[in-house]
JSON list of C-alpha atoms in Angstrom, two decimals:
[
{"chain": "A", "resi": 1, "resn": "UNK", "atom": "CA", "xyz": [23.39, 11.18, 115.18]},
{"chain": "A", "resi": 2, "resn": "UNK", "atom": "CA", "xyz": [25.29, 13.00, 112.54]},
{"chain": "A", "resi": 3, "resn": "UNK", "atom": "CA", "xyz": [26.55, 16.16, 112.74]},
{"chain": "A", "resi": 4, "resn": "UNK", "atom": "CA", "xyz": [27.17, 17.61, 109.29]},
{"chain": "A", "resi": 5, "resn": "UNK", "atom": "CA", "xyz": [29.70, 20.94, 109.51]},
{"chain": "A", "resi": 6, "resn": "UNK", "atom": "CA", "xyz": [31.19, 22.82, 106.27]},
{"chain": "A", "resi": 7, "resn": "UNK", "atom": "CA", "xyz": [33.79, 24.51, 108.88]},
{"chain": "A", "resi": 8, "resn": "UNK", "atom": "CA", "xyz": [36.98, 22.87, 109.43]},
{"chain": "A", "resi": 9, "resn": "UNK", "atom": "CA", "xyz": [38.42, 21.25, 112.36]},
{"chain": "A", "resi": 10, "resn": "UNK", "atom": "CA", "xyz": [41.42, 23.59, 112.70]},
{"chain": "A", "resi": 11, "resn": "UNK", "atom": "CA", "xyz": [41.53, 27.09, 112.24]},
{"chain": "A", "resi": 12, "resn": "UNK", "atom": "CA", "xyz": [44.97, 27.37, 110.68]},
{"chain": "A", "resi": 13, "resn": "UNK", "atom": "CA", "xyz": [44.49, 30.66, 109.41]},
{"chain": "A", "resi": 14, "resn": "UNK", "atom": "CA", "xyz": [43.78, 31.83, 112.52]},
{"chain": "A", "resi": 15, "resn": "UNK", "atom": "CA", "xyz": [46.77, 30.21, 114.02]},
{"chain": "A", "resi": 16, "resn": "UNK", "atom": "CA", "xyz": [48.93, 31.49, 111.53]},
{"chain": "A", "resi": 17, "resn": "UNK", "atom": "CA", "xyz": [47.36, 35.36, 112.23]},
{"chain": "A", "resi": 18, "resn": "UNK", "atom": "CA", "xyz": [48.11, 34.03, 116.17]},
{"chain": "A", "resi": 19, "resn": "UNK", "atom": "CA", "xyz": [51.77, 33.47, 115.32]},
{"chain": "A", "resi": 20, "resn": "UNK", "atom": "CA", "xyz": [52.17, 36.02, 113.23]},
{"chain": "A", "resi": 21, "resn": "UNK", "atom": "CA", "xyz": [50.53, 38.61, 115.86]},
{"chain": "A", "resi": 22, "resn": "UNK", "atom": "CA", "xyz": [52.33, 37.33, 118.73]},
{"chain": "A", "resi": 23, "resn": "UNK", "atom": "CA", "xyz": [55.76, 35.20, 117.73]},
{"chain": "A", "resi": 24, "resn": "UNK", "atom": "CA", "xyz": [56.98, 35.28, 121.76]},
{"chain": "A", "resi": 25, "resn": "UNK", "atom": "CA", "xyz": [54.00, 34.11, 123.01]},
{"chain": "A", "resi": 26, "resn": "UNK", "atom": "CA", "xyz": [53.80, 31.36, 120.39]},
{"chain": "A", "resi": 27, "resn": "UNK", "atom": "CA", "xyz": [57.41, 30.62, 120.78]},
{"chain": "A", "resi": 28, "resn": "UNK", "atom": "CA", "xyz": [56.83, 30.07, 124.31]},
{"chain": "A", "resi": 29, "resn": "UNK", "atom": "CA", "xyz": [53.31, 27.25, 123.38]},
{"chain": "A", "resi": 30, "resn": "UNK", "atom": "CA", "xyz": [55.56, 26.17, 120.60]},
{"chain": "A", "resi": 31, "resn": "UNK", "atom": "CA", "xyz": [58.86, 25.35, 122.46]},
{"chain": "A", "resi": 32, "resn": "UNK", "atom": "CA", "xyz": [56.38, 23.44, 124.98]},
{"chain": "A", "resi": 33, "resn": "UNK", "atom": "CA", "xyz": [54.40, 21.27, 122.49]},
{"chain": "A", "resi": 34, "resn": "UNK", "atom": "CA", "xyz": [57.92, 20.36, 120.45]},
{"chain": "A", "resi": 35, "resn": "UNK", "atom": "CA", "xyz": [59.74, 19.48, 123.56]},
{"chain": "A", "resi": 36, "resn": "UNK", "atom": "CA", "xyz": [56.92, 17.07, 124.71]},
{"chain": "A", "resi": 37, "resn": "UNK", "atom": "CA", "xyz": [56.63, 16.06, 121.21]},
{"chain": "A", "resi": 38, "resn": "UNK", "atom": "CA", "xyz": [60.73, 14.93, 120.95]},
{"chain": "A", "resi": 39, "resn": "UNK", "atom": "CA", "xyz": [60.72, 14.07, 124.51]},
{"chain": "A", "resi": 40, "resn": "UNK", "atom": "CA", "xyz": [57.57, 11.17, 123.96]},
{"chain": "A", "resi": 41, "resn": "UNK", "atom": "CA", "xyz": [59.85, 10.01, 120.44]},
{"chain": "A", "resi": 42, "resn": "UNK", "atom": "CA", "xyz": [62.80, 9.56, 122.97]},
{"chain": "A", "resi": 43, "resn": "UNK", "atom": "CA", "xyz": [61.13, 7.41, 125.20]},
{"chain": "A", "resi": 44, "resn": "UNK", "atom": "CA", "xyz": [60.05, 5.09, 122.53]},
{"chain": "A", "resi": 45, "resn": "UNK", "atom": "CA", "xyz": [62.94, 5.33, 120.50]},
{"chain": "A", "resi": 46, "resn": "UNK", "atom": "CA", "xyz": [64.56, 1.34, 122.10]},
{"chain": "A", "resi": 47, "resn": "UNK", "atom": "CA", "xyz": [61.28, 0.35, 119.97]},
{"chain": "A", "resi": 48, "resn": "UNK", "atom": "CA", "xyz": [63.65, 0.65, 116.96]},
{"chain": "A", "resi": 49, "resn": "UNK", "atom": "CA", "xyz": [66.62, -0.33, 117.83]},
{"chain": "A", "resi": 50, "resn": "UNK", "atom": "CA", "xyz": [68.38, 3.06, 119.23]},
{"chain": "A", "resi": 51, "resn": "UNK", "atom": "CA", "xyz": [68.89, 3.51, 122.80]},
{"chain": "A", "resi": 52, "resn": "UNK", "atom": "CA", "xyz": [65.43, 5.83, 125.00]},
{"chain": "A", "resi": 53, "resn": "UNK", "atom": "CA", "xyz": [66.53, 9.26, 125.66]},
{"chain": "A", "resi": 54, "resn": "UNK", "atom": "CA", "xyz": [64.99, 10.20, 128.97]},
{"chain": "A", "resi": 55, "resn": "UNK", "atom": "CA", "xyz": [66.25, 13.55, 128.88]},
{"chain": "A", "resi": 56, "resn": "UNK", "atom": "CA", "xyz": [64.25, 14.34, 131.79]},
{"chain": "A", "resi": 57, "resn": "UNK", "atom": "CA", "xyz": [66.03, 11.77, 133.98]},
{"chain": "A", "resi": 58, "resn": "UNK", "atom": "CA", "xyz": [69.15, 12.89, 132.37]},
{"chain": "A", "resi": 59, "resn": "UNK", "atom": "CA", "xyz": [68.75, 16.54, 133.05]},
{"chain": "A", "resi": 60, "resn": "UNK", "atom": "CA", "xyz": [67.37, 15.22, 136.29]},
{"chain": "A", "resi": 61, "resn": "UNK", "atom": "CA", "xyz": [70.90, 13.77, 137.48]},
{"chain": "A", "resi": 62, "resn": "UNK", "atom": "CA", "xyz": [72.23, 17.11, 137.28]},
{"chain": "A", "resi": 63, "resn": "UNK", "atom": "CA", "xyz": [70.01, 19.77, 138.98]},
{"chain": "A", "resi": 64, "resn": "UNK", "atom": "CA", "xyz": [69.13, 17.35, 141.68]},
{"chain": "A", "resi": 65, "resn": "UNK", "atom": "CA", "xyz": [72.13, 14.21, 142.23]},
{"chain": "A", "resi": 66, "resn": "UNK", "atom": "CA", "xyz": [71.44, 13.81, 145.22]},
{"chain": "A", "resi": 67, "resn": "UNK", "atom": "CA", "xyz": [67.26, 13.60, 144.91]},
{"chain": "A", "resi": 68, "resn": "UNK", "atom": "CA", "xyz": [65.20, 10.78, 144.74]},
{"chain": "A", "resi": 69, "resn": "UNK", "atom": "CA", "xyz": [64.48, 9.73, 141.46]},
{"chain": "A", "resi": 70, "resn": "UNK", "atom": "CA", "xyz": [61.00, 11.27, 141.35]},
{"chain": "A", "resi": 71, "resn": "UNK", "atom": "CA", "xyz": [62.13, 14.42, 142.31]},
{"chain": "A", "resi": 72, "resn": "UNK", "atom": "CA", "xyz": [65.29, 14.15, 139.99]},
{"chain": "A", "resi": 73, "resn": "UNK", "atom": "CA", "xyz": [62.68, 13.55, 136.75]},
{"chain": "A", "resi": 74, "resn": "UNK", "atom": "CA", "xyz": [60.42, 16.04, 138.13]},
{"chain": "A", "resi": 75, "resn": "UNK", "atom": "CA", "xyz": [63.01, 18.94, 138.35]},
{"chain": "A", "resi": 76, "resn": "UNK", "atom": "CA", "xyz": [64.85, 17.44, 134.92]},
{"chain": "A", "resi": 77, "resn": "UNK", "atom": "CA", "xyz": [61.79, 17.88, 133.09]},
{"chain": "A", "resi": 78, "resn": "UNK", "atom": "CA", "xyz": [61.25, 21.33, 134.71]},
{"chain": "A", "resi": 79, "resn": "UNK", "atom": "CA", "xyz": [64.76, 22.26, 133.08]},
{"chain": "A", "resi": 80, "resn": "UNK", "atom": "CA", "xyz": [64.63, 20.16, 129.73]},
{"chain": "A", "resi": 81, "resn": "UNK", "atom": "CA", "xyz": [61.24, 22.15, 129.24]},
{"chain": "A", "resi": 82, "resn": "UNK", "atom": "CA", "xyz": [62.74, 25.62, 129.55]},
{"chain": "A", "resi": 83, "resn": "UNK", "atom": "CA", "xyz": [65.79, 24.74, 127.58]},
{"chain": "A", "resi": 84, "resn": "UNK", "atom": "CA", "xyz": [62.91, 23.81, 124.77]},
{"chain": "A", "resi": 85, "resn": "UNK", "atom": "CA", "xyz": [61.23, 26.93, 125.13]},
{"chain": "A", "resi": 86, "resn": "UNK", "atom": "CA", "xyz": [64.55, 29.06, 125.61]},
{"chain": "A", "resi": 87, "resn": "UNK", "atom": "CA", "xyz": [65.69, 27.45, 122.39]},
{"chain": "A", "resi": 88, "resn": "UNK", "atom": "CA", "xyz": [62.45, 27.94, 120.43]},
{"chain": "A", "resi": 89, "resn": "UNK", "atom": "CA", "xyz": [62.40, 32.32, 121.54]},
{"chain": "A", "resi": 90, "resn": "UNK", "atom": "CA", "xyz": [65.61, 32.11, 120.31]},
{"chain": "A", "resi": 91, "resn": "UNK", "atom": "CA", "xyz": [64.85, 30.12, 117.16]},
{"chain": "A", "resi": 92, "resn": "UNK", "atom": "CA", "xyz": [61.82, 33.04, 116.38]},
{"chain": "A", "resi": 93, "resn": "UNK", "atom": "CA", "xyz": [63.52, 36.09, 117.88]},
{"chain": "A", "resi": 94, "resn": "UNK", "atom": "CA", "xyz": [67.27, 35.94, 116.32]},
{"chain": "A", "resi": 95, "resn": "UNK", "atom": "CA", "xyz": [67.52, 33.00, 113.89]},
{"chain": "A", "resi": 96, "resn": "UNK", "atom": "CA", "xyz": [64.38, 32.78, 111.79]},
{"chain": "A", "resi": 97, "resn": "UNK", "atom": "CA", "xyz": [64.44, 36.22, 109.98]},
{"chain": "A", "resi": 98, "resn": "UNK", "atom": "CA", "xyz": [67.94, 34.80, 109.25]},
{"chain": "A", "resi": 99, "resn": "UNK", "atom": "CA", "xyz": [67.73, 31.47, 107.87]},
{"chain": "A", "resi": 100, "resn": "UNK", "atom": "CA", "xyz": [67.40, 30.50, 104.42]},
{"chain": "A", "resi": 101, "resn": "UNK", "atom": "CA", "xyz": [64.10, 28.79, 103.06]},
{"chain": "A", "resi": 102, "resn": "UNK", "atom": "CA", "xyz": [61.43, 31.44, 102.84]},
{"chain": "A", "resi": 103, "resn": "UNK", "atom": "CA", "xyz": [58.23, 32.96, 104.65]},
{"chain": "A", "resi": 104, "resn": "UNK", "atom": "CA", "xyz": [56.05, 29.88, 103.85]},
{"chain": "A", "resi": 105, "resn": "UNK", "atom": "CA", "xyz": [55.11, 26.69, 105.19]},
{"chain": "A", "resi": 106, "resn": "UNK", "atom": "CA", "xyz": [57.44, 24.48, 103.09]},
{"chain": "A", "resi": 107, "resn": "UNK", "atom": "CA", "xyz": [60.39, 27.16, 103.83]},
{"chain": "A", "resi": 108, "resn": "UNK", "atom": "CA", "xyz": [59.60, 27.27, 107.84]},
{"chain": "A", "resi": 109, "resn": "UNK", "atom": "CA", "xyz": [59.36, 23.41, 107.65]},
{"chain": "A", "resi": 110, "resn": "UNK", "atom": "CA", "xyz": [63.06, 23.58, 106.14]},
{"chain": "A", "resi": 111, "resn": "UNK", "atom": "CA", "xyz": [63.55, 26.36, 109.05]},
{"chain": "A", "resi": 112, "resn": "UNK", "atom": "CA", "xyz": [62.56, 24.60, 111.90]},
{"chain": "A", "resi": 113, "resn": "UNK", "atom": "CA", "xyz": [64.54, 21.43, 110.48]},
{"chain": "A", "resi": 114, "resn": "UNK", "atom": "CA", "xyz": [67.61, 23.13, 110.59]},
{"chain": "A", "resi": 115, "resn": "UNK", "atom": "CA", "xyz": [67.57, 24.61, 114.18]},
{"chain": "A", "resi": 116, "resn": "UNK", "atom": "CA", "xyz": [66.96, 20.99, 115.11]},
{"chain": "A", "resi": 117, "resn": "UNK", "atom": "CA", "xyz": [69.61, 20.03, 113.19]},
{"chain": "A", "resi": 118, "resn": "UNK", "atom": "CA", "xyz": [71.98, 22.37, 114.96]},
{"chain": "A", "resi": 119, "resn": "UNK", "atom": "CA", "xyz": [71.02, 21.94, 118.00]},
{"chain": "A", "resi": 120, "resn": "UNK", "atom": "CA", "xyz": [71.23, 18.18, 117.57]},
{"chain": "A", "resi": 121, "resn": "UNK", "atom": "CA", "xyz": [75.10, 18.62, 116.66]},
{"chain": "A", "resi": 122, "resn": "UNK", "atom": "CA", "xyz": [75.47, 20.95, 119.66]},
{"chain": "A", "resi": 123, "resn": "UNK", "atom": "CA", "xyz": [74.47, 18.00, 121.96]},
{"chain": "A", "resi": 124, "resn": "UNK", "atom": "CA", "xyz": [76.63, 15.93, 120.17]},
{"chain": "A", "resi": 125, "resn": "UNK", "atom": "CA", "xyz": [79.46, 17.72, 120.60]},
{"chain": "A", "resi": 126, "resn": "UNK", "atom": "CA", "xyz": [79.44, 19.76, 123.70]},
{"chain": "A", "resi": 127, "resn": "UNK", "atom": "CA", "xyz": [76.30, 18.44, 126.25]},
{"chain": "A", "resi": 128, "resn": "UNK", "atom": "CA", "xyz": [76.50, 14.33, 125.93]},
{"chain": "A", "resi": 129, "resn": "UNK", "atom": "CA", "xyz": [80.50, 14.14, 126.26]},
{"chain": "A", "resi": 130, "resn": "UNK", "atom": "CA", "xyz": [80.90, 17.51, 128.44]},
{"chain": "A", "resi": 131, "resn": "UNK", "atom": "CA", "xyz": [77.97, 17.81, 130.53]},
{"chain": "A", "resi": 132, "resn": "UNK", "atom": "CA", "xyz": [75.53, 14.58, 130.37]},
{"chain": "A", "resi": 133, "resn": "UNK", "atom": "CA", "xyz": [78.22, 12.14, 130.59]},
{"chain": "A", "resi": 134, "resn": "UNK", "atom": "CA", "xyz": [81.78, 13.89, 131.18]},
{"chain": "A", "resi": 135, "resn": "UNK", "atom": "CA", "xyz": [83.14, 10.54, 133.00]},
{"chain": "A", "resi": 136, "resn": "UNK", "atom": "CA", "xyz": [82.60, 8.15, 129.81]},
{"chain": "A", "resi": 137, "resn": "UNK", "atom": "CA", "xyz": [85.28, 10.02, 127.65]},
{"chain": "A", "resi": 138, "resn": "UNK", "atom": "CA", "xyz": [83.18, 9.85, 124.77]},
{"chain": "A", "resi": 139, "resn": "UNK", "atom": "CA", "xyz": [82.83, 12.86, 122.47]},
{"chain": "A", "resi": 140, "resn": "UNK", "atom": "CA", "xyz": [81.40, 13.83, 119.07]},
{"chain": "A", "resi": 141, "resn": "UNK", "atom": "CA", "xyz": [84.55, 10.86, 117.01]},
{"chain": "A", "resi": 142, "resn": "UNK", "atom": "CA", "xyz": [82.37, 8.42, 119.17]},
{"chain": "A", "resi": 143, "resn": "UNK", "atom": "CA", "xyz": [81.04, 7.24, 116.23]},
{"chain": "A", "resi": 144, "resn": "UNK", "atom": "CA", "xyz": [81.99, 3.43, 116.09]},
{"chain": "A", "resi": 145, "resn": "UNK", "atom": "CA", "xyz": [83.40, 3.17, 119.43]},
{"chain": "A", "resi": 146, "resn": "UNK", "atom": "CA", "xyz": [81.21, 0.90, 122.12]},
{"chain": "A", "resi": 147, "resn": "UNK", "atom": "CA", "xyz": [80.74, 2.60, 125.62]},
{"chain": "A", "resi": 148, "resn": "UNK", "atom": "CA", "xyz": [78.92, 1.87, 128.59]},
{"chain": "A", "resi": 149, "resn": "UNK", "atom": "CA", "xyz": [77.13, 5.24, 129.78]},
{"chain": "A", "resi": 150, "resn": "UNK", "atom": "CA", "xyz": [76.19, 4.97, 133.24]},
{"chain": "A", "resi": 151, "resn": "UNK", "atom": "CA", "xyz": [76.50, 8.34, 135.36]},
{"chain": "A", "resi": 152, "resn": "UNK", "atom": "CA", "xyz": [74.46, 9.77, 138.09]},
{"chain": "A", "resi": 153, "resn": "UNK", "atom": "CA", "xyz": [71.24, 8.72, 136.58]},
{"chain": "A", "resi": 154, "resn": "UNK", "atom": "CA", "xyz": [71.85, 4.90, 136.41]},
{"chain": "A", "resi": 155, "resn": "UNK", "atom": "CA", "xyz": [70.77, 4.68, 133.53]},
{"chain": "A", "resi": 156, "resn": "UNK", "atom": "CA", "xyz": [73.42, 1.94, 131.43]},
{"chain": "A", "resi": 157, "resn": "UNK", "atom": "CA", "xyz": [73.86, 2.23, 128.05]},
{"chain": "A", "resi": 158, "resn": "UNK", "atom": "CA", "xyz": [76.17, 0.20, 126.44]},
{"chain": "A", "resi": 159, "resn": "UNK", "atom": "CA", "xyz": [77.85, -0.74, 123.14]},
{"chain": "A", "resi": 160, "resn": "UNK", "atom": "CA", "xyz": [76.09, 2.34, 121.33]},
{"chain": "A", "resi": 161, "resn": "UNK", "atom": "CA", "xyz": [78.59, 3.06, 118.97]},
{"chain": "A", "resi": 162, "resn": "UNK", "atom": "CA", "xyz": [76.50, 5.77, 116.30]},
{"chain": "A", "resi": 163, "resn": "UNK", "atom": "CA", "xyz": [73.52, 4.84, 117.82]},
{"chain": "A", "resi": 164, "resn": "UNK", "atom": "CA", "xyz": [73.62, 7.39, 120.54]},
{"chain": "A", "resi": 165, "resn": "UNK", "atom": "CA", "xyz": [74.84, 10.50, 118.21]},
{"chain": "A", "resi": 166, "resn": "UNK", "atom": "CA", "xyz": [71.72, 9.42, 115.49]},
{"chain": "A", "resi": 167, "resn": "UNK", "atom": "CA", "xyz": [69.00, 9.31, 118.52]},
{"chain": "A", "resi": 168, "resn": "UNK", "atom": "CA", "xyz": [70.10, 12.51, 119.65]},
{"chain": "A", "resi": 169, "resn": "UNK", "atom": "CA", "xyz": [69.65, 13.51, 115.84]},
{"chain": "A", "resi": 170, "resn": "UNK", "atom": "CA", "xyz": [66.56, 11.93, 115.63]},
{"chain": "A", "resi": 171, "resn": "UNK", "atom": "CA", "xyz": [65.29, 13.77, 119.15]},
{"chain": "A", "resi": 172, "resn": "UNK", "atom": "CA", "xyz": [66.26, 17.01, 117.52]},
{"chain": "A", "resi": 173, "resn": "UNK", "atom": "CA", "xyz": [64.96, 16.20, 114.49]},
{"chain": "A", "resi": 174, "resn": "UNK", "atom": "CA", "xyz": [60.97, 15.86, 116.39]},
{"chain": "A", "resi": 175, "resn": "UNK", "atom": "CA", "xyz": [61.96, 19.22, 117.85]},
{"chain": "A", "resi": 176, "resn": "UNK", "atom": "CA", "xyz": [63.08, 21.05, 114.68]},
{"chain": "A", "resi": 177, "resn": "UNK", "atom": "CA", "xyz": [60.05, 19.50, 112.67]},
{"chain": "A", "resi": 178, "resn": "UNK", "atom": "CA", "xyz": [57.62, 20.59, 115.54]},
{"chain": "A", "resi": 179, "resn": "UNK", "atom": "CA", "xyz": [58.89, 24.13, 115.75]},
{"chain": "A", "resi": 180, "resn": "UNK", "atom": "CA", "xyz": [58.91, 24.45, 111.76]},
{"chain": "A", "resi": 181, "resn": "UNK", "atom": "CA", "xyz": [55.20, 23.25, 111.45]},
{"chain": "A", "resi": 182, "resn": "UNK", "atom": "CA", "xyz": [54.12, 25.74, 113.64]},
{"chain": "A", "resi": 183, "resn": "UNK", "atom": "CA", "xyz": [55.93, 28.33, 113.74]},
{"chain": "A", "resi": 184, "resn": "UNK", "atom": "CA", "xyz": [54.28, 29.85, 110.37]},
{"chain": "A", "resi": 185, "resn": "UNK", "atom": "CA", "xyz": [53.26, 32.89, 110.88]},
{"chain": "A", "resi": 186, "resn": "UNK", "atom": "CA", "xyz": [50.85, 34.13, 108.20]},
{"chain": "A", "resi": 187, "resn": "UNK", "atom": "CA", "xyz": [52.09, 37.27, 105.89]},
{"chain": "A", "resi": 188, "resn": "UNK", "atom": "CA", "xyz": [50.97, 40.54, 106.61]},
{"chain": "A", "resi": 189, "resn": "UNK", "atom": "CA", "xyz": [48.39, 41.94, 105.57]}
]
């Protein structure tokens, strides 16, 4: 049986009036759906050659070192989730009025690519050597320089060199695209 339909799959105009009507709200659904989005990327991402980012585990080893490792991943994806969602309000509420590439789809895109981007660098920088793995000594001139990783999590990670900084780019990357594609609020009318 065939079930012939002129209306399309996807409201998008409606979505856009949705975002448009009520940015925190989709900030919140957004910062969800690009989290889960980077987060599934980052478990695949040995698949081509960089090492998995299991920033849940990660996270995880923090909040909870002394847990057991279900209730480490449990409580890191708890946190990485927020920190997606935190980041996204702030991405709609402060930054996005702000940022160069327009009010439309193409210029959110560009948007949403560049909050990932900064973000990315920010975990470069300041999380992976400070916070996620303070013992290793590496830092954001790790570029080039092997290192075993192997903290609280267990996780071991070794001779990365710039693979680590370009999956965390990568990661972001998911995230940024995500949040640009839909955060696009439609123009008033």
């Amino acid at each position: 049986m065939t079930i012939a339909t002129t209306e399309p799959l996807i409201d998008y105009h409606g979505w856009r009036r949705w975002v448009r009507d009520r940015p925190i709200s989709a900030a919140v659904l957004i910062g969800i759906v690009a989290t889960q989005m980077a987060t599934l990327v980052g478990y695949f991402m040995n698949v081509v050659g960089l090492p998995q980012l299991n920033w849940p585990r990660v996270n995880g080893g923090l909040v909870l070192p002394d847990g057991s490792p279900g209730a480490q991943w449990a409580a890191g994806a708890f946190v990485h989730h927020i920190d997606g969602v935190v980041f996204t309000i702030i991405f709609v509420a402060l930054l996005w009025h702000r940022m160069p590439g327009g009010a439309t789809s193409r210029g959110n895109l560009i948007k949403g690519l560049i909050h990932g981007t900064m973000l990315g660098l920010t975990s470069i920088a300041f999380l992976t050597p400070y916070a996620y793995f303070p013992k290793v000594g590496i830092d954001i001139f790790s570029f080039g320089i092997p290192f075993p990783l192997e903290q609280t999590t267990g996780v071991v990670y070794d001779g990365l060199n710039w693979k680590l900084p370009l999956a965390i780019m990568v990661w972001h990357w998911v995230y940024g695209l995500f949040v640009g594609l839909m955060f696009d609020p439609a123009e008033a009318e």
